[in-house]
Tab-separated table of N, CA and C in Angstrom:
chain	number	residue	atom	x	y	z
E	19	MET	N	-9.885	-10.123	-14.319
E	19	MET	CA	-9.194	-10.456	-13.216
E	19	MET	C	-9.575	-9.780	-11.990
E	20	PRO	N	-8.944	-10.526	-11.116
E	20	PRO	CA	-9.503	-10.031	-10.021
E	20	PRO	C	-8.837	-8.765	-9.210
E	21	THR	N	-9.618	-7.993	-8.646
E	21	THR	CA	-9.136	-6.750	-8.115
E	21	THR	C	-8.933	-6.803	-6.603
E	22	TYR	N	-8.050	-6.162	-6.182
E	22	TYR	CA	-7.986	-6.365	-4.707
E	22	TYR	C	-7.904	-4.613	-4.102
E	23	VAL	N	-8.424	-4.467	-2.829
E	23	VAL	CA	-8.241	-3.321	-2.326
E	23	VAL	C	-7.634	-3.493	-1.170
E	24	LEU	N	-6.551	-2.367	-1.018
E	24	LEU	CA	-5.632	-2.399	0.473
E	24	LEU	C	-6.694	-1.301	1.138
E	25	SER	N	-6.871	-1.589	2.395
E	25	SER	CA	-7.465	-0.575	3.178
E	25	SER	C	-6.565	-0.545	4.536
E	26	ILE	N	-6.485	0.781	5.106
E	26	ILE	CA	-5.683	0.872	5.946
E	26	ILE	C	-6.928	1.509	7.363
E	27	LYS	N	-6.533	1.307	8.807
E	27	LYS	CA	-7.016	1.771	9.887
E	27	LYS	C	-5.844	2.047	10.572
E	28	ALA	N	-5.983	3.523	11.249
E	28	ALA	CA	-5.036	3.833	12.341
E	28	ALA	C	-5.470	4.926	13.152
E	29	GLU	N	-5.032	5.283	14.404
E	29	GLU	CA	-5.575	6.451	15.249
E	29	GLU	C	-4.208	7.456	14.892
E	30	LEU	N	-4.726	8.545	14.538
E	30	LEU	CA	-3.976	9.723	14.352
E	30	LEU	C	-4.202	10.505	15.625
E	31	GLU	N	-3.040	11.280	15.828
E	31	GLU	CA	-2.950	12.157	17.090
E	31	GLU	C	-2.534	13.527	16.158
E	32	ASN	N	-3.023	14.880	16.090
E	32	ASN	CA	-2.608	16.059	15.544
E	32	ASN	C	-2.085	15.710	13.996
E	33	VAL	N	-2.470	14.808	13.413
E	33	VAL	CA	-2.200	14.668	12.101
E	33	VAL	C	-3.283	14.937	10.989
E	34	ALA	N	-3.050	15.671	10.406
E	34	ALA	CA	-4.267	16.040	9.089
E	34	ALA	C	-4.184	14.928	8.070
E	35	SER	N	-3.166	14.241	7.526
E	35	SER	CA	-3.284	13.433	6.438
E	35	SER	C	-1.831	12.809	6.622
E	36	LEU	N	-2.212	11.592	6.236
E	36	LEU	CA	-1.073	10.282	5.789
E	36	LEU	C	-1.087	10.130	4.171
E	37	ILE	N	-0.060	10.520	3.435
E	37	ILE	CA	-0.082	10.213	2.258
E	37	ILE	C	1.139	9.388	1.731
E	38	PRO	N	0.949	8.458	0.976
E	38	PRO	CA	2.218	7.686	0.275
E	38	PRO	C	2.894	8.700	-0.898
E	39	LEU	N	4.228	8.781	-0.871
E	39	LEU	CA	4.806	9.374	-1.731
E	39	LEU	C	4.650	8.931	-3.255
E	40	ASN	N	4.543	9.712	-3.893
E	40	ASN	CA	4.178	9.622	-5.562
E	40	ASN	C	5.072	8.437	-5.803
E	41	ASN	N	6.238	8.179	-5.612
E	41	ASN	CA	7.166	7.049	-6.371
E	41	ASN	C	7.053	5.821	-5.076
E	42	VAL	N	5.741	5.482	-3.977
E	42	VAL	CA	6.076	4.707	-3.060
E	42	VAL	C	6.227	3.358	-3.862
E	43	MET	N	6.949	2.601	-3.324
E	43	MET	CA	7.023	0.908	-3.873
E	43	MET	C	6.436	0.217	-2.838
E	44	TRP	N	5.354	-0.044	-2.947
E	44	TRP	CA	4.376	-0.760	-2.007
E	44	TRP	C	5.072	-2.278	-1.849
E	45	LYS	N	4.914	-2.883	-0.947
E	45	LYS	CA	5.826	-3.959	-0.609
E	45	LYS	C	4.916	-5.077	-0.307
E	46	PHE	N	4.564	-6.491	-0.879
E	46	PHE	CA	3.672	-7.694	-0.329
E	46	PHE	C	4.468	-8.710	-0.495
E	47	ASP	N	3.527	-9.713	0.334
E	47	ASP	CA	3.880	-10.932	0.111
E	47	ASP	C	2.952	-11.547	-0.623
E	48	ILE	N	3.006	-12.521	-1.597
E	48	ILE	CA	2.323	-12.899	-2.517
E	48	ILE	C	1.969	-14.428	-2.531
E	49	VAL	N	1.293	-15.034	-2.980
E	49	VAL	CA	1.076	-16.624	-3.321
E	49	VAL	C	0.321	-16.886	-4.408
E	50	ASN	N	0.355	-17.903	-5.104
E	50	ASN	CA	-0.313	-18.696	-6.134
E	50	ASN	C	-0.997	-19.966	-5.806
E	51	SER	N	-1.905	-20.132	-6.661
E	51	SER	CA	-2.986	-21.083	-6.443
E	51	SER	C	-2.411	-22.604	-5.969
E	52	SER	N	-1.145	-22.615	-6.314
E	52	SER	CA	-0.252	-23.725	-5.713
E	52	SER	C	0.359	-23.703	-4.280
E	53	SER	N	-0.133	-22.504	-3.715
E	53	SER	CA	0.200	-22.304	-2.394
E	53	SER	C	1.833	-21.903	-2.718
E	54	GLU	N	2.456	-21.670	-3.531
E	54	GLU	CA	3.769	-21.156	-3.563
E	54	GLU	C	3.770	-19.701	-2.949
E	55	ARG	N	4.857	-19.416	-2.412
E	55	ARG	CA	5.049	-18.072	-2.111
E	55	ARG	C	6.340	-17.326	-2.443
E	56	LYS	N	6.096	-15.935	-2.484
E	56	LYS	CA	7.221	-14.877	-2.802
E	56	LYS	C	6.969	-13.899	-1.394
E	57	GLN	N	8.005	-13.618	-0.813
E	57	GLN	CA	7.698	-12.590	0.469
E	57	GLN	C	8.760	-11.246	-0.107
E	58	GLY	N	8.033	-10.239	0.032
E	58	GLY	CA	8.574	-8.726	0.046
E	58	GLY	C	8.942	-8.234	-1.245
E	59	ILE	N	7.979	-8.726	-1.995
E	59	ILE	CA	7.843	-8.122	-3.640
E	59	ILE	C	7.780	-6.731	-3.517
E	60	THR	N	8.121	-6.176	-4.398
E	60	THR	CA	7.740	-4.419	-4.666
E	60	THR	C	6.689	-4.535	-5.896
E	61	VAL	N	5.976	-3.421	-5.670
E	61	VAL	CA	5.158	-2.802	-6.782
E	61	VAL	C	5.180	-1.493	-6.772
E	62	GLY	N	5.582	-0.598	-8.043
E	62	GLY	CA	5.633	0.540	-7.763
E	62	GLY	C	4.742	1.049	-9.002
E	63	ALA	N	4.050	2.285	-9.132
E	63	ALA	CA	3.376	2.652	-10.265
E	63	ALA	C	4.336	3.167	-11.344
E	64	ALA	N	5.859	3.718	-11.210
E	64	ALA	CA	6.489	3.935	-12.106
E	64	ALA	C	7.210	2.913	-12.975
E	65	ASP	N	6.945	1.592	-12.590
E	65	ASP	CA	7.207	0.444	-13.273
E	65	ASP	C	6.340	-0.297	-14.291
E	66	GLU	N	6.355	0.039	-15.358
E	66	GLU	CA	5.645	-0.324	-16.422
E	66	GLU	C	6.359	-1.538	-17.191
E	67	LEU	N	5.764	-2.710	-17.192
E	67	LEU	CA	6.326	-3.794	-17.705
E	67	LEU	C	5.643	-4.319	-18.863
E	68	GLU	N	6.078	-4.815	-20.006
E	68	GLU	CA	5.300	-5.487	-20.967
E	68	GLU	C	5.004	-7.029	-20.335
E	69	LEU	N	3.458	-7.213	-21.052
E	69	LEU	CA	3.405	-8.613	-20.739
E	69	LEU	C	3.521	-9.472	-21.818
E	70	SER	N	3.914	-10.590	-21.984
E	70	SER	CA	4.116	-11.163	-22.860
E	70	SER	C	2.960	-11.810	-23.628
E	71	GLY	N	2.875	-11.551	-24.777
E	71	GLY	CA	1.796	-11.975	-25.721
E	71	GLY	C	0.711	-10.822	-25.631
E	72	SER	N	1.026	-9.887	-25.180
E	72	SER	CA	-0.391	-8.980	-25.187
E	72	SER	C	0.081	-7.532	-25.257
E	73	ARG	N	-0.508	-6.630	-25.567
E	73	ARG	CA	-0.570	-5.182	-25.608
E	73	ARG	C	-0.141	-4.575	-24.200
E	74	GLY	N	-0.813	-5.195	-23.200
E	74	GLY	CA	-0.839	-4.713	-21.968
E	74	GLY	C	0.200	-4.443	-21.315
E	75	THR	N	0.356	-3.809	-20.069
E	75	THR	CA	1.570	-3.590	-19.281
E	75	THR	C	0.987	-3.941	-17.714
E	76	ALA	N	1.856	-4.145	-16.853
E	76	ALA	CA	1.953	-4.595	-15.674
E	76	ALA	C	2.366	-3.526	-14.645
E	77	ASN	N	2.740	-3.451	-13.093
E	77	ASN	CA	3.599	-2.844	-12.435
E	77	ASN	C	4.509	-3.744	-11.967
E	78	PHE	N	4.201	-5.021	-11.681
E	78	PHE	CA	4.693	-6.384	-11.380
E	78	PHE	C	4.793	-7.395	-12.305
E	79	VAL	N	5.490	-8.340	-12.902
E	79	VAL	CA	5.221	-9.438	-13.544
E	79	VAL	C	6.146	-10.799	-13.192
E	80	MET	N	5.790	-11.563	-13.145
E	80	MET	CA	6.745	-13.015	-12.889
E	80	MET	C	5.937	-14.091	-13.479
E	81	LYS	N	7.018	-14.942	-13.612
E	81	LYS	CA	6.309	-16.642	-13.990
E	81	LYS	C	6.768	-17.354	-13.002
E	82	TRP	N	5.660	-17.922	-12.142
E	82	TRP	CA	5.936	-18.849	-11.389
E	82	TRP	C	6.381	-20.086	-11.734
E	83	PRO	N	7.426	-21.190	-11.398
E	83	PRO	CA	7.635	-22.107	-11.456
E	83	PRO	C	6.594	-23.161	-12.223
E	84	GLY	N	7.002	-24.005	-13.508
E	84	GLY	CA	5.616	-24.952	-13.782
E	84	GLY	C	4.810	-24.119	-14.125
E	85	GLU	N	4.480	-23.026	-14.068
E	85	GLU	CA	3.167	-22.327	-14.630
E	85	GLU	C	3.551	-21.616	-16.392
E	86	LYS	N	2.560	-21.829	-17.152
E	86	LYS	CA	2.387	-21.574	-18.379
E	86	LYS	C	2.356	-20.241	-18.880
E	87	HIS	N	1.879	-19.286	-18.077
E	87	HIS	CA	1.325	-17.949	-18.202
E	87	HIS	C	2.032	-16.964	-17.121
E	88	GLU	N	2.051	-15.632	-17.592
E	88	GLU	CA	2.937	-14.868	-16.611
E	88	GLU	C	1.678	-14.362	-15.629
E	89	SER	N	2.047	-13.967	-14.278
E	89	SER	CA	1.780	-13.528	-13.382
E	89	SER	C	1.840	-12.238	-13.149
E	90	TYR	N	0.532	-11.273	-12.667
E	90	TYR	CA	0.885	-9.972	-12.582
E	90	TYR	C	0.251	-9.345	-11.885
E	91	ILE	N	0.843	-8.036	-11.433
E	91	ILE	CA	-0.301	-7.016	-10.395
E	91	ILE	C	-0.086	-5.666	-11.145
E	92	LYS	N	-1.116	-4.968	-11.131
E	92	LYS	CA	-1.397	-3.951	-11.788
E	92	LYS	C	-2.023	-2.607	-10.755
E	93	ILE	N	-1.265	-1.437	-10.489
E	93	ILE	CA	-1.927	-0.606	-9.775
E	93	ILE	C	-3.191	-0.047	-10.871
E	94	VAL	N	-4.437	0.008	-9.952
E	94	VAL	CA	-5.477	0.373	-10.846
E	94	VAL	C	-6.280	1.097	-9.937
E	95	HIS	N	-7.113	2.144	-10.830
E	95	HIS	CA	-8.190	3.085	-9.939
E	95	HIS	C	-9.415	2.199	-9.846
E	96	VAL	N	-9.802	2.414	-8.641
E	96	VAL	CA	-10.935	1.624	-8.014
E	96	VAL	C	-12.063	2.558	-7.517
E	97	LYS	N	-12.784	3.099	-7.895
E	97	LYS	CA	-14.105	3.899	-7.443
E	97	LYS	C	-13.994	4.079	-5.691
E	98	LYS	N	-14.118	4.993	-5.428
E	98	LYS	CA	-14.110	5.293	-4.125
E	98	LYS	C	-12.621	4.773	-3.059
E	99	VAL	N	-11.746	4.687	-4.068
E	99	VAL	CA	-10.189	4.783	-3.356
E	99	VAL	C	-9.335	5.759	-3.441
E	100	THR	N	-8.956	6.382	-2.609
E	100	THR	CA	-7.923	7.274	-2.646
E	100	THR	C	-6.653	7.171	-1.956
E	101	THR	N	-5.692	7.523	-2.427
E	101	THR	CA	-4.624	7.275	-1.642
E	101	THR	C	-4.021	7.849	-0.126
E	102	GLN	N	-5.004	8.947	0.180
E	102	GLN	CA	-4.859	9.975	1.229
E	102	GLN	C	-5.513	9.362	2.573
E	103	TYR	N	-4.752	9.240	3.515
E	103	TYR	CA	-5.679	8.799	4.838
E	103	TYR	C	-6.009	9.942	6.024
E	104	ASP	N	-6.972	10.866	6.094
E	104	ASP	CA	-7.005	11.710	6.641
E	104	ASP	C	-7.439	11.767	8.049
E	105	SER	N	-7.578	13.029	9.157
E	105	SER	CA	-8.009	12.895	10.346
E	105	SER	C	-9.248	12.813	10.706
E	106	GLY	N	-10.211	12.516	9.611
E	106	GLY	CA	-11.497	12.237	9.799
E	106	GLY	C	-11.751	10.681	9.595
E	107	ASP	N	-10.336	10.262	9.003
E	107	ASP	CA	-10.631	8.815	8.819
E	107	ASP	C	-10.008	8.134	9.892
E	108	SER	N	-9.618	8.584	10.944
E	108	SER	CA	-9.018	8.118	12.095
E	108	SER	C	-9.855	7.008	13.043
E	109	GLY	N	-9.159	5.936	13.118
E	109	GLY	CA	-10.058	4.819	13.670
E	109	GLY	C	-10.888	4.150	12.755
E	110	ASN	N	-10.977	4.308	11.465
E	110	ASN	CA	-11.813	3.594	10.319
E	110	ASN	C	-10.916	2.852	9.484
E	111	PHE	N	-11.519	2.110	8.653
E	111	PHE	CA	-11.072	1.496	7.716
E	111	PHE	C	-11.097	2.699	6.467
E	112	LYS	N	-9.988	2.490	5.635
E	112	LYS	CA	-10.341	3.165	4.215
E	112	LYS	C	-9.362	2.580	3.247
E	113	ALA	N	-9.989	2.518	1.858
E	113	ALA	CA	-9.373	2.325	1.106
E	113	ALA	C	-8.413	3.209	0.384
E	114	ILE	N	-7.281	2.759	0.235
E	114	ILE	CA	-6.257	3.331	0.000
E	114	ILE	C	-5.295	2.717	-1.688
E	115	LEU	N	-5.453	1.809	-1.893
E	115	LEU	CA	-4.764	1.405	-3.324
E	115	LEU	C	-5.727	0.171	-3.690
E	116	GLY	N	-5.795	0.174	-4.983
E	116	GLY	CA	-6.392	-0.822	-5.706
E	116	GLY	C	-5.313	-1.309	-6.699
E	117	LEU	N	-5.491	-2.709	-6.801
E	117	LEU	CA	-4.988	-3.847	-7.391
E	117	LEU	C	-5.295	-4.679	-8.094
E	118	GLU	N	-4.850	-4.891	-9.622
E	118	GLU	CA	-5.414	-6.016	-10.402
E	118	GLU	C	-4.456	-6.914	-10.499
E	119	CYS	N	-5.009	-8.205	-9.993
E	119	CYS	CA	-3.989	-9.135	-10.068
E	119	CYS	C	-4.528	-10.625	-10.867
E	120	ARG	N	-3.548	-11.048	-11.511
E	120	ARG	CA	-3.665	-12.318	-12.472
E	120	ARG	C	-2.613	-13.289	-12.043
E	121	GLY	N	-3.027	-14.423	-11.547
E	121	GLY	CA	-2.192	-15.699	-11.219
E	121	GLY	C	-1.441	-15.301	-9.644
E	122	ILE	N	-2.304	-14.057	-8.868
E	122	ILE	CA	-1.392	-13.879	-7.748
E	122	ILE	C	-2.469	-13.562	-6.822
E	123	GLU	N	-2.294	-14.218	-5.366
E	123	GLU	CA	-3.086	-13.525	-4.472
E	123	GLU	C	-2.427	-12.645	-3.384
E	124	ILE	N	-2.851	-11.450	-2.905
E	124	ILE	CA	-1.727	-10.982	-1.876
E	124	ILE	C	-1.882	-11.477	-0.813
E	125	GLU	N	-1.071	-11.688	0.007
E	125	GLU	CA	-1.200	-12.457	1.146
E	125	GLU	C	-1.277	-11.281	2.438
E	126	ARG	N	0.036	-10.449	2.178
E	126	ARG	CA	0.268	-9.374	3.201
E	126	ARG	C	1.021	-8.084	2.774
E	127	TRP	N	0.379	-7.146	3.424
E	127	TRP	CA	1.117	-5.900	2.928
E	127	TRP	C	2.039	-5.739	4.215
E	128	ILE	N	3.143	-5.244	3.316
E	128	ILE	CA	4.470	-4.763	4.508
E	128	ILE	C	4.583	-3.565	4.499
E	129	PRO	N	4.228	-2.483	5.430
E	129	PRO	CA	4.256	-1.175	5.353
E	129	PRO	C	6.104	-0.671	5.424
E	130	GLY	N	5.966	0.541	4.860
E	130	GLY	CA	7.603	0.811	4.805
E	130	GLY	C	7.506	2.222	5.361
E	131	ASP	N	8.791	3.137	4.783
E	131	ASP	CA	9.124	4.518	4.899
E	131	ASP	C	8.624	5.226	3.650
E	132	ASP	N	7.685	5.278	3.099
E	132	ASP	CA	7.465	5.887	1.548
E	132	ASP	C	6.456	6.629	1.996
E	133	PHE	N	5.936	7.230	2.993
E	133	PHE	CA	4.785	8.032	3.448
E	133	PHE	C	5.354	9.529	4.052
E	134	VAL	N	4.221	10.343	3.376
E	134	VAL	CA	4.393	11.912	4.275
E	134	VAL	C	2.950	11.984	5.049
E	135	VAL	N	3.721	12.894	6.161
E	135	VAL	CA	2.563	13.166	7.249
E	135	VAL	C	2.535	14.575	6.939
E	136	GLU	N	1.329	15.325	7.119
E	136	GLU	CA	0.931	16.772	7.367
E	136	GLU	C	0.288	16.789	8.623
E	137	SER	N	0.887	17.509	9.558
E	137	SER	CA	0.254	17.522	10.977
E	137	SER	C	-0.700	18.893	10.636
E	138	ALA	N	-1.588	18.209	11.804
E	138	ALA	CA	-2.786	19.543	12.032
E	138	ALA	C	-2.273	20.617	11.609
E	139	SER	N	-1.126	21.352	11.833
E	139	SER	CA	-0.963	22.617	11.693
E	139	SER	C	-0.375	22.912	10.304
E	140	GLY	N	-0.193	21.942	9.450
E	140	GLY	CA	0.633	22.302	8.202
E	140	GLY	C	2.027	21.917	8.272
E	141	VAL	N	2.440	21.361	9.112
E	141	VAL	CA	3.857	20.888	9.061
E	141	VAL	C	4.116	19.598	8.447
E	142	ILE	N	5.112	19.395	7.632
E	142	ILE	CA	4.968	18.283	6.937
E	142	ILE	C	6.432	17.629	7.076
E	143	PHE	N	6.106	16.105	7.592
E	143	PHE	CA	6.936	15.392	7.946
E	143	PHE	C	7.539	14.055	6.764
E	144	GLU	N	8.506	14.132	6.132
E	144	GLU	CA	8.765	13.027	5.063
E	144	GLU	C	9.359	11.663	5.685
E	145	ASN	N	9.460	11.329	4.570
E	145	ASN	CA	10.062	9.329	4.921
E	145	ASN	C	9.519	9.234	5.974
E	146	VAL	N	8.198	9.063	6.589
E	146	VAL	CA	7.791	8.427	7.419
E	146	VAL	C	7.497	7.002	7.593
E	147	ASP	N	8.305	6.257	8.660
E	147	ASP	CA	8.449	5.114	8.537
E	147	ASP	C	7.336	4.381	9.471
E	148	LEU	N	6.430	3.313	8.677
E	148	LEU	CA	5.500	2.673	9.175
E	148	LEU	C	5.690	1.203	9.367
E	149	THR	N	7.130	0.825	9.609
E	149	THR	CA	7.298	-0.547	9.552
E	149	THR	C	7.049	-1.030	10.977
E	150	GLU	N	6.820	-0.347	12.046
E	150	GLU	CA	6.560	-0.993	12.873
E	150	GLU	C	5.226	-0.537	13.503
E	151	ASN	N	4.378	-0.227	12.639
E	151	ASN	CA	2.826	0.225	12.830
E	151	ASN	C	2.591	1.239	13.699
E	152	ASP	N	3.584	1.954	13.924
E	152	ASP	CA	3.337	3.115	14.701
E	152	ASP	C	4.601	4.378	14.525
E	153	TRP	N	4.309	5.483	14.418
E	153	TRP	CA	5.361	6.765	13.973
E	153	TRP	C	4.734	7.769	15.242
E	154	ALA	N	5.782	8.191	15.387
E	154	ALA	CA	5.497	9.735	16.610
E	154	ALA	C	6.937	10.523	16.113
E	155	ASP	N	6.494	11.849	16.365
E	155	ASP	CA	7.340	13.043	15.888
E	155	ASP	C	7.096	14.152	16.817
E	156	TYR	N	7.695	15.366	16.781
E	156	TYR	CA	7.213	16.559	17.512
E	156	TYR	C	6.915	17.373	16.530
E	157	ASP	N	5.867	18.499	16.611
E	157	ASP	CA	5.572	19.606	15.710
E	157	ASP	C	5.955	20.613	16.778
E	158	GLU	N	6.898	21.330	16.465
E	158	GLU	CA	7.625	22.452	17.005
E	158	GLU	C	6.923	23.683	17.052
E	159	LYS	N	6.405	23.859	15.872
E	159	LYS	CA	5.360	24.770	15.156
E	159	LYS	C	4.169	24.969	16.382
E	160	ASN	N	3.761	23.953	16.651
E	160	ASN	CA	2.471	24.108	17.248
E	160	ASN	C	2.737	23.375	18.776
E	161	ASP	N	4.083	22.959	19.253
E	161	ASP	CA	4.142	22.526	20.504
E	161	ASP	C	3.482	21.490	20.760
E	162	GLU	N	3.677	20.416	19.849
E	162	GLU	CA	2.811	19.325	20.218
E	162	GLU	C	3.314	18.093	19.752
E	163	SER	N	2.871	16.969	20.499
E	163	SER	CA	3.407	15.499	19.580
E	163	SER	C	2.474	15.340	18.555
E	164	VAL	N	2.726	14.602	17.674
E	164	VAL	CA	2.012	13.743	16.378
E	164	VAL	C	2.516	12.427	16.131
E	165	SER	N	1.335	11.904	16.022
E	165	SER	CA	1.432	10.367	15.928
E	165	SER	C	0.578	9.525	14.977
E	166	ILE	N	0.994	8.138	14.941
E	166	ILE	CA	0.016	7.322	14.243
E	166	ILE	C	0.313	5.986	15.042
E	167	THR	N	-0.467	5.586	15.482
E	167	THR	CA	-0.411	4.348	16.415
E	167	THR	C	-1.687	3.317	15.734
E	168	ASP	N	-1.598	2.158	16.094
E	168	ASP	CA	-2.398	1.075	16.045
E	168	ASP	C	-2.713	0.759	14.516
E	169	LEU	N	-1.843	0.867	13.420
E	169	LEU	CA	-1.806	0.817	12.014
E	169	LEU	C	-2.237	-0.623	11.805
E	170	GLU	N	-3.378	-1.024	11.039
E	170	GLU	CA	-3.806	-2.039	10.892
E	170	GLU	C	-4.009	-2.152	9.105
E	171	TYR	N	-4.202	-3.239	8.752
E	171	TYR	CA	-4.593	-3.444	7.185
E	171	TYR	C	-5.509	-4.372	6.874
E	172	LYS	N	-6.253	-4.445	6.010
E	172	LYS	CA	-6.803	-5.643	5.355
E	172	LYS	C	-7.019	-5.538	3.745
E	173	ILE	N	-6.999	-6.710	3.250
E	173	ILE	CA	-6.818	-6.939	1.694
E	173	ILE	C	-8.205	-7.572	1.339
E	174	GLU	N	-8.923	-6.905	0.557
E	174	GLU	CA	-10.107	-7.515	0.297
E	174	GLU	C	-10.331	-7.443	-1.358
E	175	LYS	N	-10.842	-8.504	-1.394
E	175	LYS	CA	-11.194	-9.096	-3.192
E	175	LYS	C	-12.644	-8.368	-3.533
E	176	LYS	N	-12.317	-7.669	-4.480
E	176	LYS	CA	-13.319	-7.027	-5.077
E	176	LYS	C	-14.161	-7.494	-6.442
């Protein structure tokens, strides 16, 4: 099955790490081989769904109209892919998620508010909202602004 990798790139100011929550609900727009689209589907690691006629499971399962087989997305471990984006990664693409897909191609990632930011001084900001591709707050402990700007992503087939 094809494996896709989601990579992100952003400029970090006084941010040590950008980390998805453990229960993050990844949101995507998907398409099948017949160019049928579904927008805003969610995939969570905690969701384990049985695959019909198989012993396997996936994190998202659906059947496209007119298709014989189920299509699915499964969050998978991919070598050199970590979920954390650190200050040393600022300005560079870094792979943060691996996905195995059958009958589905991921067209677009839709960032949400499922992230935690740790500032350079160790202050934790929860439920960081990246829906606008930018985020900013103030670290009172160090009397400095913290921000994530110019968030970009790419999805590559491996």
